[in-house]
Amino acid sequence: MQWSDEGVVLSVRPSGETAAVVELFTRSHGRHLGLVHGGRSRKLRPVLQLGNHVDAAWKARLSEQLGFITVELRRGYAGSIMSDGDALSGLTSLTTLTRLLPERDPHPSLYEITLFVLSFLDDASVWPALMVRWEMALLEELGFGLDLTSCASTGSTENLIYVSPKSGRAVSAEAGEPYRDRLLRLPPFLAKGRQAPVTAEDIRDGFVLTGHFLESRVLAPRNETLPEARGRLAATLGRAA
Amino acid sequence: MSKKIAGPEIERLVQLLARLPGLGPRSARKAALALIKRRQDLLLPLADAIKTAVEKIVECPQCGNVDTVSPCTICRDERRDPSLIVVVEEVGDLWALERAQVVNARYHVLGGHLSPLDGIGPDKLNIGSLVGRAHSDDVKEVLLALNATVEGQSTAHYITGELARANVIVSRLAQGVPIGGELDYLDEGTLAAAIKSRRQV
């Protein structure tokens, strides 16, 4: 059994003295693990940093085995954001949350979005909004996508500014007014057809929105919580709002 | 089924030696044989040294270093600059800096780095006592000498936030081209860091 693919490094665990068990998010083979010989060597350590984009080749005698992976760097994202604490938290959160995907199950569209987010991690004016969109896409891939196209109550497609925390559907300003304290805010950049500059408050609202559904629908049934890095990120961005 | 070639005591010695870094079962067997051959001048002193180490080694309550005295030798050394604390992940990093003799400061050993994968959050690292030390009047600078990895630098940024209220300068190690490094052979992450950290000459 063998394949060649491209992927993003999600985690690296030491195995023995020189090898590492590496987890990749690949384009065609989904989240996949394998043993990398010399994965802890000076040569491969810079390559096997979280978030780096690599070419990978996997080989095993049987498909259910862990197998061996060889990697070659395509593009290193980690090195360019080492001095940016928020971007590092974003990257850590992204790689940790990607591990929610089932193993060896391809998610090519999420993979594309992941690469897109990673390529903007050095631009602080862009990546926080992209990260919120990425979390929306993750929810979609996990089967818990939000329906933000029309109001859950009236069917209207205008003035959608809330999201129901129960149904995950958008709610218009008029229909949501009596329940505004119980509804989640829908930031304009996530609403279809609404063009507006993204503010820090929008980002915070976006993270609250995706965080709520990630916690209640994905993590709570698994007895897990949101990554600490994401909490730090949301707190920092919240302070900026 | 393989036959046993030695008694259980020797087998146990080999098994334990094989757990040490750098030793596999074959080299552990060689090491055990060497120890057995040199029983008086190597095995017994080694056994004594290990026994003494087990009894005496303690973690320094101030910095987290390991030593046989408490506070550790480094914390007791009055010739060291008390205004600078060098923060490292592991004791091995402290030893590496001491070997290089490039800094004459006090240290603080975190005991690892933030790692969501392993469930290591800030509460599991020696960060609280660092913040306490940083508030001392003697301390003017905290140097974060952490690994240039995503986890190491995430930890550095977290600590920077925790030290925001302390009246200290927080610095970190430079990142870039290593001594003897040729640009052609450097990975692009290192090159990116080097370009970002460029300075006027």
PDB file of C-alpha atoms in Angstrom, chain B residues 8-201:
ATOM      1  CA  PRO B   8      16.968 -12.584  36.229  1.00  0.00           C
ATOM      2  CA  GLU B   9      19.155  -9.997  37.984  1.00  0.00           C
ATOM      3  CA  ILE B  10      21.386  -9.555  34.943  1.00  0.00           C
ATOM      4  CA  GLU B  11      18.386  -9.605  32.587  1.00  0.00           C
ATOM      5  CA  ARG B  12      16.796  -6.843  34.652  1.00  0.00           C
ATOM      6  CA  LEU B  13      19.997  -4.803  34.539  1.00  0.00           C
ATOM      7  CA  VAL B  14      20.040  -5.131  30.746  1.00  0.00           C
ATOM      8  CA  GLN B  15      16.350  -4.226  30.478  1.00  0.00           C
ATOM      9  CA  LEU B  16      16.806  -1.096  32.590  1.00  0.00           C
ATOM     10  CA  LEU B  17      19.922  -0.012  30.720  1.00  0.00           C
ATOM     11  CA  ALA B  18      18.046  -0.462  27.437  1.00  0.00           C
ATOM     12  CA  ARG B  19      15.571   2.189  28.566  1.00  0.00           C
ATOM     13  CA  LEU B  20      18.290   4.848  28.637  1.00  0.00           C
ATOM     14  CA  PRO B  21      18.539   7.232  25.683  1.00  0.00           C
ATOM     15  CA  GLY B  22      21.128   6.122  23.162  1.00  0.00           C
ATOM     16  CA  LEU B  23      21.003   2.488  24.222  1.00  0.00           C
ATOM     17  CA  GLY B  24      19.076  -0.267  22.485  1.00  0.00           C
ATOM     18  CA  PRO B  25      18.869  -3.881  23.726  1.00  0.00           C
ATOM     19  CA  ARG B  26      22.136  -4.834  22.029  1.00  0.00           C
ATOM     20  CA  SER B  27      24.157  -1.882  23.334  1.00  0.00           C
ATOM     21  CA  ALA B  28      22.521  -2.285  26.772  1.00  0.00           C
ATOM     22  CA  ARG B  29      23.812  -5.850  26.828  1.00  0.00           C
ATOM     23  CA  LYS B  30      27.307  -4.584  25.966  1.00  0.00           C
ATOM     24  CA  ALA B  31      27.114  -1.938  28.687  1.00  0.00           C
ATOM     25  CA  ALA B  32      25.921  -4.517  31.223  1.00  0.00           C
ATOM     26  CA  LEU B  33      28.809  -6.824  30.303  1.00  0.00           C
ATOM     27  CA  ALA B  34      31.299  -3.970  30.663  1.00  0.00           C
ATOM     28  CA  LEU B  35      29.877  -3.156  34.100  1.00  0.00           C
ATOM     29  CA  ILE B  36      29.984  -6.798  35.201  1.00  0.00           C
ATOM     30  CA  LYS B  37      33.575  -7.190  34.027  1.00  0.00           C
ATOM     31  CA  ARG B  38      34.627  -4.073  35.905  1.00  0.00           C
ATOM     32  CA  ARG B  39      32.624  -4.785  39.003  1.00  0.00           C
ATOM     33  CA  GLN B  40      34.932  -3.118  41.557  1.00  0.00           C
ATOM     34  CA  ASP B  41      36.029  -0.033  39.704  1.00  0.00           C
ATOM     35  CA  LEU B  42      32.849   0.686  37.695  1.00  0.00           C
ATOM     36  CA  LEU B  43      29.731  -1.243  38.743  1.00  0.00           C
ATOM     37  CA  LEU B  44      29.955  -0.591  42.486  1.00  0.00           C
ATOM     38  CA  PRO B  45      30.879   3.130  42.186  1.00  0.00           C
ATOM     39  CA  LEU B  46      28.098   3.559  39.633  1.00  0.00           C
ATOM     40  CA  ALA B  47      25.595   1.838  41.919  1.00  0.00           C
ATOM     41  CA  ASP B  48      26.737   4.060  44.800  1.00  0.00           C
ATOM     42  CA  ALA B  49      26.511   7.186  42.645  1.00  0.00           C
ATOM     43  CA  ILE B  50      23.002   6.304  41.481  1.00  0.00           C
ATOM     44  CA  LYS B  51      21.889   5.548  45.051  1.00  0.00           C
ATOM     45  CA  THR B  52      23.278   8.858  46.313  1.00  0.00           C
ATOM     46  CA  ALA B  53      21.690  10.717  43.423  1.00  0.00           C
ATOM     47  CA  VAL B  54      18.290   9.168  44.154  1.00  0.00           C
ATOM     48  CA  GLU B  55      18.570  10.212  47.796  1.00  0.00           C
ATOM     49  CA  LYS B  56      19.922  13.700  47.286  1.00  0.00           C
ATOM     50  CA  ILE B  57      18.601  15.110  44.010  1.00  0.00           C
ATOM     51  CA  VAL B  58      15.912  17.724  44.573  1.00  0.00           C
ATOM     52  CA  GLU B  59      14.157  20.267  42.399  1.00  0.00           C
ATOM     53  CA  CYS B  60      15.181  23.812  43.240  1.00  0.00           C
ATOM     54  CA  PRO B  61      12.136  25.567  44.741  1.00  0.00           C
ATOM     55  CA  GLN B  62      13.226  28.871  43.174  1.00  0.00           C
ATOM     56  CA  CYS B  63      14.102  28.017  39.589  1.00  0.00           C
ATOM     57  CA  GLY B  64      13.030  24.398  38.962  1.00  0.00           C
ATOM     58  CA  ASN B  65      16.601  23.242  38.223  1.00  0.00           C
ATOM     59  CA  VAL B  66      17.745  19.889  39.609  1.00  0.00           C
ATOM     60  CA  ASP B  67      20.617  19.709  42.071  1.00  0.00           C
ATOM     61  CA  THR B  68      21.655  18.006  45.275  1.00  0.00           C
ATOM     62  CA  VAL B  69      21.360  21.203  47.288  1.00  0.00           C
ATOM     63  CA  SER B  70      18.356  23.427  47.755  1.00  0.00           C
ATOM     64  CA  PRO B  71      18.289  26.191  46.505  1.00  0.00           C
ATOM     65  CA  CYS B  72      20.445  24.963  43.624  1.00  0.00           C
ATOM     66  CA  THR B  73      24.076  25.886  43.064  1.00  0.00           C
ATOM     67  CA  ILE B  74      23.164  28.428  40.385  1.00  0.00           C
ATOM     68  CA  CYS B  75      20.612  30.213  42.577  1.00  0.00           C
ATOM     69  CA  ARG B  76      23.147  30.327  45.432  1.00  0.00           C
ATOM     70  CA  ASP B  77      25.939  31.726  43.262  1.00  0.00           C
ATOM     71  CA  GLU B  78      26.234  35.392  44.224  1.00  0.00           C
ATOM     72  CA  ARG B  79      28.551  36.160  41.306  1.00  0.00           C
ATOM     73  CA  ARG B  80      25.673  35.701  38.891  1.00  0.00           C
ATOM     74  CA  ASP B  81      23.751  38.712  37.643  1.00  0.00           C
ATOM     75  CA  PRO B  82      20.523  38.786  39.693  1.00  0.00           C
ATOM     76  CA  SER B  83      18.889  41.263  37.323  1.00  0.00           C
ATOM     77  CA  LEU B  84      18.585  38.752  34.455  1.00  0.00           C
ATOM     78  CA  ILE B  85      16.487  35.570  34.498  1.00  0.00           C
ATOM     79  CA  VAL B  86      16.940  33.188  31.558  1.00  0.00           C
ATOM     80  CA  VAL B  87      13.820  31.076  31.042  1.00  0.00           C
ATOM     81  CA  VAL B  88      14.338  27.607  29.522  1.00  0.00           C
ATOM     82  CA  GLU B  89      12.021  24.687  28.819  1.00  0.00           C
ATOM     83  CA  GLU B  90      14.065  21.855  30.309  1.00  0.00           C
ATOM     84  CA  VAL B  91      17.096  21.336  32.536  1.00  0.00           C
ATOM     85  CA  GLY B  92      18.947  20.094  29.418  1.00  0.00           C
ATOM     86  CA  ASP B  93      18.551  23.561  27.890  1.00  0.00           C
ATOM     87  CA  LEU B  94      20.014  25.138  31.029  1.00  0.00           C
ATOM     88  CA  TRP B  95      22.988  22.784  30.822  1.00  0.00           C
ATOM     89  CA  ALA B  96      23.456  23.664  27.136  1.00  0.00           C
ATOM     90  CA  LEU B  97      23.613  27.386  27.926  1.00  0.00           C
ATOM     91  CA  GLU B  98      25.963  26.773  30.838  1.00  0.00           C
ATOM     92  CA  ARG B  99      28.197  24.657  28.613  1.00  0.00           C
ATOM     93  CA  ALA B 100      28.410  27.502  26.127  1.00  0.00           C
ATOM     94  CA  GLN B 101      29.329  29.970  28.940  1.00  0.00           C
ATOM     95  CA  VAL B 102      27.538  32.781  27.158  1.00  0.00           C
ATOM     96  CA  VAL B 103      25.402  34.122  29.961  1.00  0.00           C
ATOM     97  CA  ASN B 104      26.110  34.741  33.624  1.00  0.00           C
ATOM     98  CA  ALA B 105      22.563  34.932  34.887  1.00  0.00           C
ATOM     99  CA  ARG B 106      20.012  33.092  36.981  1.00  0.00           C
ATOM    100  CA  TYR B 107      17.669  30.622  35.306  1.00  0.00           C
ATOM    101  CA  HIS B 108      14.084  29.486  35.439  1.00  0.00           C
ATOM    102  CA  VAL B 109      13.135  26.014  34.209  1.00  0.00           C
ATOM    103  CA  LEU B 110       9.536  25.731  32.978  1.00  0.00           C
ATOM    104  CA  GLY B 111       9.462  21.944  32.803  1.00  0.00           C
ATOM    105  CA  GLY B 112       8.182  21.816  29.196  1.00  0.00           C
ATOM    106  CA  HIS B 113       6.086  23.889  26.833  1.00  0.00           C
ATOM    107  CA  LEU B 114       2.406  24.455  26.143  1.00  0.00           C
ATOM    108  CA  SER B 115       1.093  21.482  24.219  1.00  0.00           C
ATOM    109  CA  PRO B 116      -2.625  21.050  23.568  1.00  0.00           C
ATOM    110  CA  LEU B 117      -1.943  17.603  22.131  1.00  0.00           C
ATOM    111  CA  ASP B 118      -0.488  16.376  25.419  1.00  0.00           C
ATOM    112  CA  GLY B 119      -2.916  18.364  27.564  1.00  0.00           C
ATOM    113  CA  ILE B 120      -0.137  20.591  28.932  1.00  0.00           C
ATOM    114  CA  GLY B 121      -1.631  23.954  29.780  1.00  0.00           C
ATOM    115  CA  PRO B 122      -0.070  26.907  31.635  1.00  0.00           C
ATOM    116  CA  ASP B 123      -1.073  25.430  35.002  1.00  0.00           C
ATOM    117  CA  LYS B 124       1.203  22.439  34.402  1.00  0.00           C
ATOM    118  CA  LEU B 125       4.271  24.577  33.786  1.00  0.00           C
ATOM    119  CA  ASN B 126       6.449  26.437  36.269  1.00  0.00           C
ATOM    120  CA  ILE B 127       5.064  29.837  35.177  1.00  0.00           C
ATOM    121  CA  GLY B 128       3.454  31.105  38.388  1.00  0.00           C
ATOM    122  CA  SER B 129       6.765  31.160  40.276  1.00  0.00           C
ATOM    123  CA  LEU B 130       8.447  32.915  37.320  1.00  0.00           C
ATOM    124  CA  VAL B 131       5.885  35.708  37.493  1.00  0.00           C
ATOM    125  CA  GLY B 132       6.535  35.934  41.246  1.00  0.00           C
ATOM    126  CA  ARG B 133      10.304  36.169  40.680  1.00  0.00           C
ATOM    127  CA  ALA B 134       9.855  38.774  37.937  1.00  0.00           C
ATOM    128  CA  HIS B 135       8.095  41.068  40.414  1.00  0.00           C
ATOM    129  CA  SER B 136      11.194  41.171  42.620  1.00  0.00           C
ATOM    130  CA  ASP B 137      13.018  44.528  42.616  1.00  0.00           C
ATOM    131  CA  ASP B 138      16.324  42.850  41.683  1.00  0.00           C
ATOM    132  CA  VAL B 139      15.039  41.526  38.365  1.00  0.00           C
ATOM    133  CA  LYS B 140      15.280  43.894  35.394  1.00  0.00           C
ATOM    134  CA  GLU B 141      15.087  41.521  32.420  1.00  0.00           C
ATOM    135  CA  VAL B 142      13.563  38.144  31.613  1.00  0.00           C
ATOM    136  CA  LEU B 143      15.138  36.399  28.602  1.00  0.00           C
ATOM    137  CA  LEU B 144      12.868  33.760  27.051  1.00  0.00           C
ATOM    138  CA  ALA B 145      15.378  31.190  25.748  1.00  0.00           C
ATOM    139  CA  LEU B 146      12.733  28.794  24.453  1.00  0.00           C
ATOM    140  CA  ASN B 147      12.877  26.497  21.453  1.00  0.00           C
ATOM    141  CA  ALA B 148      12.184  28.033  18.031  1.00  0.00           C
ATOM    142  CA  THR B 149       9.201  25.739  17.505  1.00  0.00           C
ATOM    143  CA  VAL B 150       5.509  26.607  17.281  1.00  0.00           C
ATOM    144  CA  GLU B 151       4.998  25.223  20.804  1.00  0.00           C
ATOM    145  CA  GLY B 152       8.086  26.941  22.239  1.00  0.00           C
ATOM    146  CA  GLN B 153       7.220  30.330  20.787  1.00  0.00           C
ATOM    147  CA  SER B 154       3.545  29.987  21.767  1.00  0.00           C
ATOM    148  CA  THR B 155       4.767  29.436  25.322  1.00  0.00           C
ATOM    149  CA  ALA B 156       7.038  32.482  25.013  1.00  0.00           C
ATOM    150  CA  HIS B 157       4.127  34.680  23.918  1.00  0.00           C
ATOM    151  CA  TYR B 158       1.957  33.369  26.727  1.00  0.00           C
ATOM    152  CA  ILE B 159       4.665  34.179  29.296  1.00  0.00           C
ATOM    153  CA  THR B 160       5.144  37.631  27.760  1.00  0.00           C
ATOM    154  CA  GLY B 161       1.458  38.285  28.433  1.00  0.00           C
ATOM    155  CA  GLU B 162       1.770  37.026  32.015  1.00  0.00           C
ATOM    156  CA  LEU B 163       4.769  39.305  32.635  1.00  0.00           C
ATOM    157  CA  ALA B 164       3.024  42.396  31.284  1.00  0.00           C
ATOM    158  CA  ARG B 165       2.403  43.751  34.779  1.00  0.00           C
ATOM    159  CA  ALA B 166       5.913  43.101  36.048  1.00  0.00           C
ATOM    160  CA  ASN B 167       8.322  45.959  35.644  1.00  0.00           C
ATOM    161  CA  VAL B 168      10.827  43.994  33.544  1.00  0.00           C
ATOM    162  CA  ILE B 169      12.139  43.939  29.992  1.00  0.00           C
ATOM    163  CA  VAL B 170      11.075  40.719  28.276  1.00  0.00           C
ATOM    164  CA  SER B 171      13.452  39.586  25.534  1.00  0.00           C
ATOM    165  CA  ARG B 172      13.853  36.460  23.445  1.00  0.00           C
ATOM    166  CA  LEU B 173      16.661  34.724  21.589  1.00  0.00           C
ATOM    167  CA  ALA B 174      17.414  35.861  18.051  1.00  0.00           C
ATOM    168  CA  GLN B 175      16.389  33.578  15.210  1.00  0.00           C
ATOM    169  CA  GLY B 176      18.179  33.190  11.920  1.00  0.00           C
ATOM    170  CA  VAL B 177      21.284  31.907  10.207  1.00  0.00           C
ATOM    171  CA  PRO B 178      23.379  29.643  12.467  1.00  0.00           C
ATOM    172  CA  ILE B 179      27.161  30.032  12.704  1.00  0.00           C
ATOM    173  CA  GLY B 180      28.641  28.158   9.750  1.00  0.00           C
ATOM    174  CA  GLY B 181      25.257  28.017   8.060  1.00  0.00           C
ATOM    175  CA  GLU B 182      25.081  28.314   4.295  1.00  0.00           C
ATOM    176  CA  LEU B 183      21.981  30.014   2.918  1.00  0.00           C
ATOM    177  CA  ASP B 184      21.587  27.421   0.188  1.00  0.00           C
ATOM    178  CA  TYR B 185      21.047  24.695   2.776  1.00  0.00           C
ATOM    179  CA  LEU B 186      18.738  26.560   5.167  1.00  0.00           C
ATOM    180  CA  ASP B 187      15.031  25.793   5.362  1.00  0.00           C
ATOM    181  CA  GLU B 188      12.703  28.596   4.361  1.00  0.00           C
ATOM    182  CA  GLY B 189      11.337  29.022   7.901  1.00  0.00           C
ATOM    183  CA  THR B 190      14.816  29.893   9.190  1.00  0.00           C
ATOM    184  CA  LEU B 191      15.411  32.158   6.226  1.00  0.00           C
ATOM    185  CA  ALA B 192      12.095  33.951   6.835  1.00  0.00           C
ATOM    186  CA  ALA B 193      13.009  34.453  10.509  1.00  0.00           C
ATOM    187  CA  ALA B 194      16.466  35.702   9.522  1.00  0.00           C
ATOM    188  CA  ILE B 195      15.074  38.226   7.070  1.00  0.00           C
ATOM    189  CA  LYS B 196      12.534  39.453   9.644  1.00  0.00           C
ATOM    190  CA  SER B 197      15.235  39.811  12.305  1.00  0.00           C
ATOM    191  CA  ARG B 198      17.684  41.639  10.010  1.00  0.00           C
ATOM    192  CA  ARG B 199      19.537  44.566  11.519  1.00  0.00           C
ATOM    193  CA  GLN B 200      21.563  47.486  10.387  1.00  0.00           C
ATOM    194  CA  VAL B 201      25.347  47.017  10.267  1.00  0.00           C
TER     195      VAL B 201
END
